[in-house]
Short mmCIF file of C-alpha atoms in Angstrom, two decimals:
data_model
loop_
_atom_site.label_atom_id
_atom_site.label_comp_id
_atom_site.label_asym_id
_atom_site.label_seq_id
_atom_site.Cartn_x
_atom_site.Cartn_y
_atom_site.Cartn_z
CA UNK X 1 0.00 0.00 0.00
CA UNK X 2 1.32 3.47 -0.89
CA UNK X 3 2.34 5.72 1.96
CA UNK X 4 0.00 8.67 2.62
CA UNK X 5 1.05 11.89 0.99
CA UNK X 6 1.60 15.20 2.77
CA UNK X 7 -0.08 18.41 1.71
CA UNK X 8 0.25 21.89 3.23
CA UNK X 9 -2.44 24.55 2.87
CA UNK X 10 -2.73 28.10 4.09
CA UNK X 11 -5.40 28.44 6.76
CA UNK X 12 -7.60 30.42 4.38
CA UNK X 13 -7.31 27.80 1.63
CA UNK X 14 -7.96 24.92 4.05
CA UNK X 15 -11.05 26.49 5.59
CA UNK X 16 -12.37 27.51 2.18
CA UNK X 17 -12.09 23.90 1.03
CA UNK X 18 -14.23 22.90 4.02
CA UNK X 19 -16.79 25.63 3.20
CA UNK X 20 -16.87 24.57 -0.44
CA UNK X 21 -17.27 20.87 0.44
CA UNK X 22 -13.94 19.76 -1.01
CA UNK X 23 -12.98 18.63 2.50
CA UNK X 24 -15.84 17.00 4.40
CA UNK X 25 -16.01 17.21 8.20
CA UNK X 26 -19.17 15.15 8.74
CA UNK X 27 -18.20 11.52 8.20
CA UNK X 28 -20.94 9.22 9.46
CA UNK X 29 -18.86 7.86 12.33
CA UNK X 30 -17.20 11.15 13.26
CA UNK X 31 -18.08 12.34 16.76
CA UNK X 32 -19.94 15.61 17.28
CA UNK X 33 -18.07 18.79 18.17
CA UNK X 34 -17.07 18.42 21.83
CA UNK X 35 -14.62 21.25 22.45
CA UNK X 36 -15.23 23.93 25.08
CA UNK X 37 -14.36 27.64 24.87
CA UNK X 38 -11.01 27.14 26.61
CA UNK X 39 -9.88 24.67 23.96
CA UNK X 40 -11.00 26.94 21.12
CA UNK X 41 -9.23 29.91 22.71
CA UNK X 42 -5.96 28.01 23.06
CA UNK X 43 -6.09 26.84 19.44
CA UNK X 44 -6.58 30.41 18.19
CA UNK X 45 -3.66 31.63 20.31
CA UNK X 46 -1.55 28.81 18.85
CA UNK X 47 -2.27 30.06 15.34
CA UNK X 48 -1.74 33.75 16.12
CA UNK X 49 1.60 33.03 17.82
CA UNK X 50 2.65 30.72 14.97
CA UNK X 51 3.05 27.70 17.24
CA UNK X 52 2.68 24.08 16.17
CA UNK X 53 -0.58 22.31 15.37
CA UNK X 54 -0.35 18.56 14.62
CA UNK X 55 -1.27 17.55 11.07
CA UNK X 56 -4.90 17.00 10.08
CA UNK X 57 -5.48 13.42 8.86
CA UNK X 58 -7.60 13.15 5.71
CA UNK X 59 -9.02 10.23 3.76
CA UNK X 60 -9.39 10.68 -0.01
CA UNK X 61 -11.96 8.85 -2.12
CA UNK X 62 -11.14 7.95 -5.72
CA UNK X 63 -13.27 10.88 -6.89
CA UNK X 64 -10.92 13.25 -4.95
CA UNK X 65 -13.46 13.91 -2.18
CA UNK X 66 -11.57 14.42 1.12
CA UNK X 67 -12.90 13.43 4.56
CA UNK X 68 -11.39 14.45 7.92
CA UNK X 69 -10.34 11.36 9.87
CA UNK X 70 -8.56 13.18 12.70
CA UNK X 71 -8.71 16.90 13.43
CA UNK X 72 -12.42 17.45 13.03
CA UNK X 73 -12.78 19.48 16.24
CA UNK X 74 -9.72 21.57 15.39
CA UNK X 75 -11.13 22.27 11.94
CA UNK X 76 -14.57 23.15 13.29
CA UNK X 77 -13.09 25.45 15.95
CA UNK X 78 -10.98 27.30 13.38
CA UNK X 79 -13.99 27.64 11.09
CA UNK X 80 -16.11 29.05 13.90
CA UNK X 81 -13.53 31.74 14.59
CA UNK X 82 -12.86 32.60 10.94
CA UNK X 83 -16.40 32.49 9.61
CA UNK X 84 -18.76 31.90 12.54
CA UNK X 85 -18.28 35.14 14.49
CA UNK X 86 -16.86 33.23 17.49
CA UNK X 87 -15.78 35.64 20.23
CA UNK X 88 -12.70 34.73 22.27
CA UNK X 89 -13.82 34.56 25.90
CA UNK X 90 -12.56 36.73 28.74
CA UNK X 91 -11.18 33.67 30.56
CA UNK X 92 -8.42 33.20 27.98
CA UNK X 93 -4.84 33.02 29.18
CA UNK X 94 -2.01 34.76 27.31
CA UNK X 95 -4.44 37.07 25.56
CA UNK X 96 -1.79 39.66 24.63
CA UNK X 97 -0.47 38.92 21.13
CA UNK X 98 2.67 40.61 19.83
CA UNK X 99 2.96 41.40 16.13
CA UNK X 100 4.54 43.74 13.61
CA UNK X 101 2.32 46.71 12.76
CA UNK X 102 2.59 48.34 9.35
CA UNK X 103 2.91 52.12 9.55
CA UNK X 104 3.23 54.66 6.75
CA UNK X 105 5.60 57.54 7.41
CA UNK X 106 5.05 61.13 6.28
CA UNK X 107 7.03 60.49 3.12
CA UNK X 108 4.82 57.45 2.31
CA UNK X 109 7.44 54.90 3.25
CA UNK X 110 6.32 51.78 5.10
CA UNK X 111 7.95 50.79 8.37
CA UNK X 112 7.11 47.94 10.71
CA UNK X 113 6.74 48.65 14.41
CA UNK X 114 6.43 46.28 17.37
CA UNK X 115 2.83 46.23 18.61
CA UNK X 116 0.58 44.25 20.94
CA UNK X 117 -3.12 43.42 20.79
CA UNK X 118 -5.40 41.97 23.44
CA UNK X 119 -7.63 39.37 21.75
CA UNK X 120 -9.88 38.99 24.80
CA UNK X 121 -13.57 39.29 23.78
CA UNK X 122 -12.59 39.74 20.12
CA UNK X 123 -13.90 38.08 16.97
CA UNK X 124 -11.85 37.57 13.81
CA UNK X 125 -13.28 40.78 12.35
CA UNK X 126 -12.00 42.79 15.34
CA UNK X 127 -8.40 41.74 14.79
CA UNK X 128 -5.89 44.19 13.30
CA UNK X 129 -5.31 43.58 9.60
CA UNK X 130 -1.83 42.25 10.36
CA UNK X 131 -3.21 39.55 12.68
CA UNK X 132 -5.99 38.66 10.22
CA UNK X 133 -3.33 38.12 7.60
CA UNK X 134 -1.22 36.09 10.02
CA UNK X 135 -4.22 33.87 10.78
CA UNK X 136 -5.13 33.39 7.11
CA UNK X 137 -1.55 32.58 6.08
CA UNK X 138 -0.88 30.07 8.86
CA UNK X 139 0.37 26.79 7.39
CA UNK X 140 -1.94 23.83 7.99
CA UNK X 141 -0.24 20.47 7.48
CA UNK X 142 -2.33 17.51 6.34
CA UNK X 143 -1.62 13.83 5.77
CA UNK X 144 -3.84 12.27 3.07
CA UNK X 145 -4.67 8.56 2.85
CA UNK X 146 -5.53 7.79 -0.78
CA UNK X 147 -8.00 5.31 -2.32
CA UNK X 148 -10.43 5.40 0.59
CA UNK X 149 -14.04 4.30 0.89
CA UNK X 150 -16.46 4.67 3.82
CA UNK X 151 -15.04 1.57 5.52
CA UNK X 152 -11.45 2.79 5.35
CA UNK X 153 -12.39 6.29 6.47
CA UNK X 154 -14.23 4.92 9.52
CA UNK X 155 -11.22 2.68 10.26
CA UNK X 156 -8.90 5.69 10.21
CA UNK X 157 -11.25 7.68 12.43
CA UNK X 158 -11.21 4.85 14.97
CA UNK X 159 -7.42 4.48 14.76
CA UNK X 160 -6.52 8.13 15.18
CA UNK X 161 -9.05 8.79 17.90
CA UNK X 162 -8.17 5.74 19.98
CA UNK X 163 -6.73 7.70 22.88
CA UNK X 164 -7.82 9.09 26.23
CA UNK X 165 -7.83 12.85 26.56
CA UNK X 166 -6.47 14.54 29.68
CA UNK X 167 -9.01 14.79 32.49
CA UNK X 168 -9.51 17.83 34.72
CA UNK X 169 -6.86 16.85 37.28
CA UNK X 170 -4.26 15.93 34.67
CA UNK X 171 -4.77 19.14 32.74
CA UNK X 172 -4.69 21.23 35.93
CA UNK X 173 -1.28 19.76 36.76
CA UNK X 174 0.18 21.31 33.60
CA UNK X 175 -0.20 24.71 35.30
CA UNK X 176 2.22 23.69 38.10
CA UNK X 177 5.31 23.52 35.92
CA UNK X 178 7.55 25.29 38.47
CA UNK X 179 7.06 22.47 41.01
CA UNK X 180 6.08 19.49 38.85
CA UNK X 181 9.45 17.84 39.51
CA UNK X 182 8.85 17.98 43.27
CA UNK X 183 5.42 16.44 42.86
CA UNK X 184 6.77 13.60 40.72
CA UNK X 185 9.35 12.78 43.39
CA UNK X 186 6.70 12.85 46.11
CA UNK X 187 4.45 10.50 44.11
CA UNK X 188 7.16 7.83 44.31
CA UNK X 189 7.00 7.81 48.11
CA UNK X 190 5.72 4.80 50.03
CA UNK X 191 2.82 6.87 51.34
CA UNK X 192 1.15 7.01 47.93
CA UNK X 193 2.18 3.48 47.04
CA UNK X 194 1.30 1.64 50.26
CA UNK X 195 -0.14 3.86 52.98
CA UNK X 196 -3.23 5.41 51.41
CA UNK X 197 -6.46 4.05 49.99
CA UNK X 198 -6.47 5.53 46.48
CA UNK X 199 -7.47 3.06 43.79
CA UNK X 200 -5.18 2.42 40.85
CA UNK X 201 -7.73 4.10 38.59
CA UNK X 202 -7.68 7.22 40.78
CA UNK X 203 -3.89 7.29 40.69
CA UNK X 204 -3.75 7.06 36.90
CA UNK X 205 -6.32 9.85 36.62
CA UNK X 206 -4.23 12.34 38.62
CA UNK X 207 -5.92 11.99 42.00
CA UNK X 208 -2.64 11.84 43.95
CA UNK X 209 -1.35 15.00 42.27
CA UNK X 210 -4.59 16.72 43.23
CA UNK X 211 -4.21 15.62 46.86
CA UNK X 212 -0.67 17.05 47.02
CA UNK X 213 -1.57 20.50 45.71
CA UNK X 214 -4.75 20.67 47.80
CA UNK X 215 -2.77 19.85 50.93
CA UNK X 216 -0.07 22.44 50.27
CA UNK X 217 -2.74 25.04 49.50
CA UNK X 218 -4.75 24.15 52.59
CA UNK X 219 -1.67 24.05 54.83
CA UNK X 220 -0.07 27.29 53.71
CA UNK X 221 -2.69 29.42 51.96
CA UNK X 222 -6.08 28.55 53.42
CA UNK X 223 -7.17 32.19 53.25
CA UNK X 224 -6.64 32.05 49.49
CA UNK X 225 -8.33 28.67 49.03
CA UNK X 226 -9.55 27.83 45.51
CA UNK X 227 -12.16 25.17 44.80
CA UNK X 228 -10.87 24.28 41.34
CA UNK X 229 -7.65 22.24 41.08
CA UNK X 230 -6.54 24.27 38.09
CA UNK X 231 -6.79 27.52 40.06
CA UNK X 232 -4.85 25.96 42.97
CA UNK X 233 -2.06 24.89 40.60
CA UNK X 234 -1.90 28.34 39.03
CA UNK X 235 -1.76 29.99 42.47
CA UNK X 236 0.95 27.67 43.80
CA UNK X 237 2.97 27.95 40.61
CA UNK X 238 3.17 31.70 41.21
CA UNK X 239 3.26 31.88 45.02
CA UNK X 240 4.52 28.51 46.28
CA UNK X 241 8.03 27.77 47.52
CA UNK X 242 10.37 24.79 47.43
CA UNK X 243 10.31 24.72 51.24
CA UNK X 244 6.56 24.07 51.27
CA UNK X 245 6.90 21.03 49.02
CA UNK X 246 9.91 19.82 51.02
CA UNK X 247 7.96 20.15 54.25
CA UNK X 248 5.07 18.18 52.75
CA UNK X 249 7.48 15.46 51.62
CA UNK X 250 8.94 15.29 55.12
CA UNK X 251 5.45 15.01 56.63
CA UNK X 252 4.41 12.06 54.50
CA UNK X 253 7.68 10.25 55.20
CA UNK X 254 6.91 10.61 58.92
CA UNK X 255 3.38 9.33 58.33
CA UNK X 256 4.75 6.26 56.56
CA UNK X 257 6.20 5.14 59.91
CA UNK X 258 2.92 5.35 61.82
CA UNK X 259 0.01 4.61 59.47
CA UNK X 260 -1.34 1.09 59.76
CA UNK X 261 -3.65 -1.04 57.64
CA UNK X 262 -6.37 -0.13 60.14
CA UNK X 263 -6.09 3.61 59.61
CA UNK X 264 -4.84 4.06 56.05
CA UNK X 265 -8.39 4.18 54.66
CA UNK X 266 -8.72 7.61 56.33
CA UNK X 267 -6.35 8.88 53.64
CA UNK X 268 -8.81 8.54 50.77
CA UNK X 269 -9.47 10.70 47.74
CA UNK X 270 -12.07 12.80 49.59
CA UNK X 271 -10.48 13.54 52.97
CA UNK X 272 -6.72 13.04 52.51
CA UNK X 273 -5.84 16.72 52.20
CA UNK X 274 -7.77 17.49 55.41
CA UNK X 275 -5.88 14.90 57.48
CA UNK X 276 -2.53 15.74 55.87
CA UNK X 277 -3.10 19.38 56.81
CA UNK X 278 -4.04 18.28 60.32
CA UNK X 279 -0.77 16.35 60.62
CA UNK X 280 1.15 19.47 59.61
CA UNK X 281 -0.52 21.28 62.51
CA UNK X 282 0.23 18.32 64.76
CA UNK X 283 3.96 18.61 64.00
CA UNK X 284 3.98 22.05 65.63
CA UNK X 285 3.02 20.47 68.98
CA UNK X 286 6.37 18.65 69.25
CA UNK X 287 4.65 15.44 70.33
CA UNK X 288 5.80 11.97 69.35
CA UNK X 289 4.31 11.03 65.97
CA UNK X 290 2.96 7.81 67.47
CA UNK X 291 0.38 9.91 69.28
CA UNK X 292 -1.04 11.05 65.95
CA UNK X 293 -1.41 7.39 65.00
CA UNK X 294 -3.27 6.84 68.28
CA UNK X 295 -5.56 9.74 67.44
CA UNK X 296 -6.31 8.38 63.96
CA UNK X 297 -7.29 5.04 65.46
CA UNK X 298 -9.49 6.70 68.09
CA UNK X 299 -11.06 8.95 65.48
CA UNK X 300 -11.93 6.06 63.21
CA UNK X 301 -13.36 3.86 65.94
CA UNK X 302 -15.07 6.44 68.17
CA UNK X 303 -14.57 10.16 67.58
CA UNK X 304 -15.95 10.06 64.03
CA UNK X 305 -19.29 9.30 65.64
CA UNK X 306 -19.12 12.22 68.10
CA UNK X 307 -21.06 15.42 67.44
CA UNK X 308 -18.19 17.77 68.07
CA UNK X 309 -18.70 21.06 66.26
CA UNK X 310 -20.72 24.07 67.40
CA UNK X 311 -23.73 22.94 65.35
CA UNK X 312 -23.74 19.46 66.81
CA UNK X 313 -22.78 17.75 63.57
CA UNK X 314 -20.75 14.64 62.99
CA UNK X 315 -17.56 15.01 60.93
CA UNK X 316 -19.22 13.37 57.92
CA UNK X 317 -22.27 15.65 58.18
CA UNK X 318 -20.44 18.98 57.88
CA UNK X 319 -20.49 18.98 54.09
CA UNK X 320 -24.04 17.66 53.69
CA UNK X 321 -25.44 21.04 52.57
CA UNK X 322 -22.35 22.31 50.71
CA UNK X 323 -19.63 20.97 48.47
CA UNK X 324 -16.71 19.19 50.07
CA UNK X 325 -14.31 21.79 48.61
CA UNK X 326 -16.07 24.88 49.97
CA UNK X 327 -13.72 26.96 52.10
CA UNK X 328 -16.21 27.13 54.98
CA UNK X 329 -16.55 23.34 54.98
CA UNK X 330 -12.79 22.82 55.02
CA UNK X 331 -12.31 25.26 57.90
CA UNK X 332 -15.14 23.63 59.86
CA UNK X 333 -13.68 20.15 59.36
CA UNK X 334 -10.18 21.26 60.33
CA UNK X 335 -11.44 23.10 63.41
CA UNK X 336 -13.42 20.04 64.50
CA UNK X 337 -10.50 17.67 63.94
CA UNK X 338 -7.99 19.94 65.63
CA UNK X 339 -10.28 20.35 68.62
CA UNK X 340 -10.77 16.59 68.90
CA UNK X 341 -7.04 15.99 68.52
CA UNK X 342 -6.02 18.53 71.16
CA UNK X 343 -8.59 17.12 73.57
CA UNK X 344 -7.35 13.59 72.87
CA UNK X 345 -3.77 14.76 73.54
CA UNK X 346 -4.96 16.57 76.71
CA UNK X 347 -4.26 20.07 75.41
CA UNK X 348 -6.90 22.60 76.33
CA UNK X 349 -5.60 25.17 73.84
CA UNK X 350 -3.17 25.16 70.97
CA UNK X 351 0.20 25.37 72.72
CA UNK X 352 3.04 27.73 72.04
CA UNK X 353 6.12 25.62 72.67
CA UNK X 354 8.70 28.18 71.78
CA UNK X 355 7.89 31.50 73.33
CA UNK X 356 5.83 32.70 76.28
CA UNK X 357 6.75 36.34 76.62
CA UNK X 358 10.07 38.06 76.22
CA UNK X 359 11.73 36.05 79.01
CA UNK X 360 11.78 32.80 77.04
CA UNK X 361 12.70 34.69 73.85
CA UNK X 362 15.70 36.21 75.65
CA UNK X 363 16.72 32.77 76.83
CA UNK X 364 16.43 31.49 73.26
CA UNK X 365 18.66 34.31 71.98
CA UNK X 366 21.23 33.76 74.75
CA UNK X 367 21.48 30.07 73.94
CA UNK X 368 21.60 30.36 70.16
CA UNK X 369 23.15 33.71 69.24
CA UNK X 370 25.81 33.47 71.98
CA UNK X 371 25.80 37.05 73.20
CA UNK X 372 26.35 38.02 76.82
CA UNK X 373 23.39 38.68 79.08
CA UNK X 374 24.20 42.35 79.77
CA UNK X 375 24.33 43.15 76.06
CA UNK X 376 21.04 41.35 75.51
CA UNK X 377 19.29 43.20 78.35
CA UNK X 378 20.63 46.53 77.05
CA UNK X 379 19.71 45.94 73.42
CA UNK X 380 16.51 43.87 73.66
CA UNK X 381 14.26 46.90 73.09
CA UNK X 382 16.35 47.74 70.02
CA UNK X 383 15.83 44.22 68.66
CA UNK X 384 12.09 44.44 69.23
CA UNK X 385 11.82 47.85 67.57
CA UNK X 386 13.92 46.74 64.60
CA UNK X 387 11.68 43.73 64.02
CA UNK X 388 8.25 44.95 65.09
CA UNK X 389 8.40 48.73 65.32
CA UNK X 390 6.91 51.21 62.90
CA UNK X 391 8.36 50.34 59.49
CA UNK X 392 10.31 47.49 61.07
CA UNK X 393 11.51 44.39 59.29
CA UNK X 394 8.16 42.62 59.56
CA UNK X 395 6.38 45.48 57.83
CA UNK X 396 9.07 46.15 55.24
CA UNK X 397 10.15 42.68 54.28
CA UNK X 398 7.40 40.14 54.96
CA UNK X 399 4.05 40.26 53.20
CA UNK X 400 0.84 40.12 55.20
CA UNK X 401 -0.43 36.55 55.53
CA UNK X 402 2.99 34.89 55.49
CA UNK X 403 3.40 32.19 58.12
CA UNK X 404 6.79 33.70 58.93
CA UNK X 405 4.79 36.28 60.89
CA UNK X 406 3.31 33.63 63.22
CA UNK X 407 3.91 34.32 66.89
CA UNK X 408 5.58 30.91 67.21
CA UNK X 409 8.23 32.05 64.73
CA UNK X 410 9.08 35.19 66.74
CA UNK X 411 12.14 33.72 68.55
CA UNK X 412 13.87 32.88 65.24
CA UNK X 413 13.28 36.33 63.77
CA UNK X 414 14.44 38.12 66.91
CA UNK X 415 17.49 35.88 67.07
CA UNK X 416 18.34 36.86 63.49
CA UNK X 417 18.02 40.53 64.45
CA UNK X 418 20.32 39.97 67.45
CA UNK X 419 22.82 38.19 65.18
CA UNK X 420 22.73 41.10 62.71
CA UNK X 421 23.62 43.58 65.47
CA UNK X 422 26.28 41.27 66.82
CA UNK X 423 27.99 41.00 63.42
CA UNK X 424 27.13 44.45 62.08
CA UNK X 425 25.29 43.08 59.03
CA UNK X 426 22.04 44.38 57.57
CA UNK X 427 19.07 42.00 57.17
CA UNK X 428 16.71 44.01 54.96
CA UNK X 429 17.63 42.75 51.50
CA UNK X 430 18.15 39.17 52.64
CA UNK X 431 14.89 38.97 54.60
CA UNK X 432 12.92 40.41 51.69
CA UNK X 433 14.31 37.68 49.43
CA UNK X 434 13.94 34.98 52.08
CA UNK X 435 10.30 35.89 52.77
CA UNK X 436 9.59 35.81 49.04
CA UNK X 437 10.90 32.24 48.72
CA UNK X 438 9.91 30.84 52.14
CA UNK X 439 6.33 31.30 53.24
CA UNK X 440 6.49 28.86 56.12
CA UNK X 441 8.94 27.90 58.87
CA UNK X 442 10.22 24.89 60.80
CA UNK X 443 8.27 24.45 64.02
CA UNK X 444 11.44 23.63 65.96
CA UNK X 445 12.72 27.18 66.45
CA UNK X 446 16.34 26.18 66.94
CA UNK X 447 16.34 24.29 63.64
CA UNK X 448 14.47 27.15 62.00
CA UNK X 449 16.97 29.74 63.27
CA UNK X 450 19.91 27.66 62.00
CA UNK X 451 18.17 27.25 58.64
CA UNK X 452 17.67 31.03 58.38
CA UNK X 453 21.21 31.73 59.54
CA UNK X 454 22.72 29.37 56.96
CA UNK X 455 20.59 30.92 54.24
CA UNK X 456 21.71 34.40 55.32
CA UNK X 457 25.37 33.36 55.22
CA UNK X 458 24.94 31.92 51.74
CA UNK X 459 23.22 35.14 50.66
CA UNK X 460 26.14 37.21 52.02
#
């Protein structure tokens, strides 16, 4: 059998052939148009930025009639924009298109200037002439199977469409490109392989990736919570830090040592991110991890059946009137679980293990910064004013909402201020950069101080 031949058309020529019936896009077995606005938008941007579109597969009858075997939705989407008055939606990403604009000078000479155009809410007719021309002249590649009949065309349609498109979770993950490598490493951990109750189907459909990003969002940015996985990935890609993913990885490695067959079903596709966030809060208590395992067992066997929140609801009833991903539902579940956990551990309130007034902070500074007591007593007010005073380091260098501002992190920050005065080095530029890249801290304040100190020395 002869190999299929290749044929390249301009966009205008290709779409005109469809309009004229030379290329048919309605084969009997071809599926209906299934693309959404986002897919159409992305295809149009691809054309206007001269990026790559895979070849359209055609089947040719002996009478020269062409039928689309693969690429029917692409062809229909392009036709809708070119001839169907399709308006690019406001939700489009990368809506600013750069191009060369033709300008006539006073002496009638033509020059080409750099220009930009926002295609948001625009139809083809609203494009500048230069972008219309760019669209019409785009090169469409086709591969044509010759000597076809209806049977062969249907066979090719089945062959070229025998694939599974990306689902919502898998597509959302493409927006996390800055941290995708971290996520892939985390997915290889024993927690996701052996110590959770996700099915193999859920794993192949991107459920584990979703759990990871939901947990990091819930742990570090609950105030900015997004219901859609795509929006979480976009937020974390812009605002997340390596330290947050490293901390998550450390947490699940600790959980691998304490989760049992009896309790691993708690870490399911629905509730995993809630309990993983709870464990992150547990780590701040500086209690042996085995106690969290004890709590999980007690929760599963008894506490899950206790009406523990202010409305007298069971844990599994909190989301009965709202979606499981509503921010209010997540906060209510976490508050209930944290309350039950602290009561189980015999804590009346969330403890502050690292600082209880300036006395313990001074002791922390004496032990870790190694300055004499008289100097500390003389300069302590200076340290406090430098960190917390009007236009102090907290206000200048750390954005509102950062977990670095937590009261439990105060000893580390004050110790860094004391170190800066001891060595005569300024912290402003370093802390601004550090706060940008680290939005959380190590609960153990000594370890956290050493981590900050080493980072500062590397920065210097």
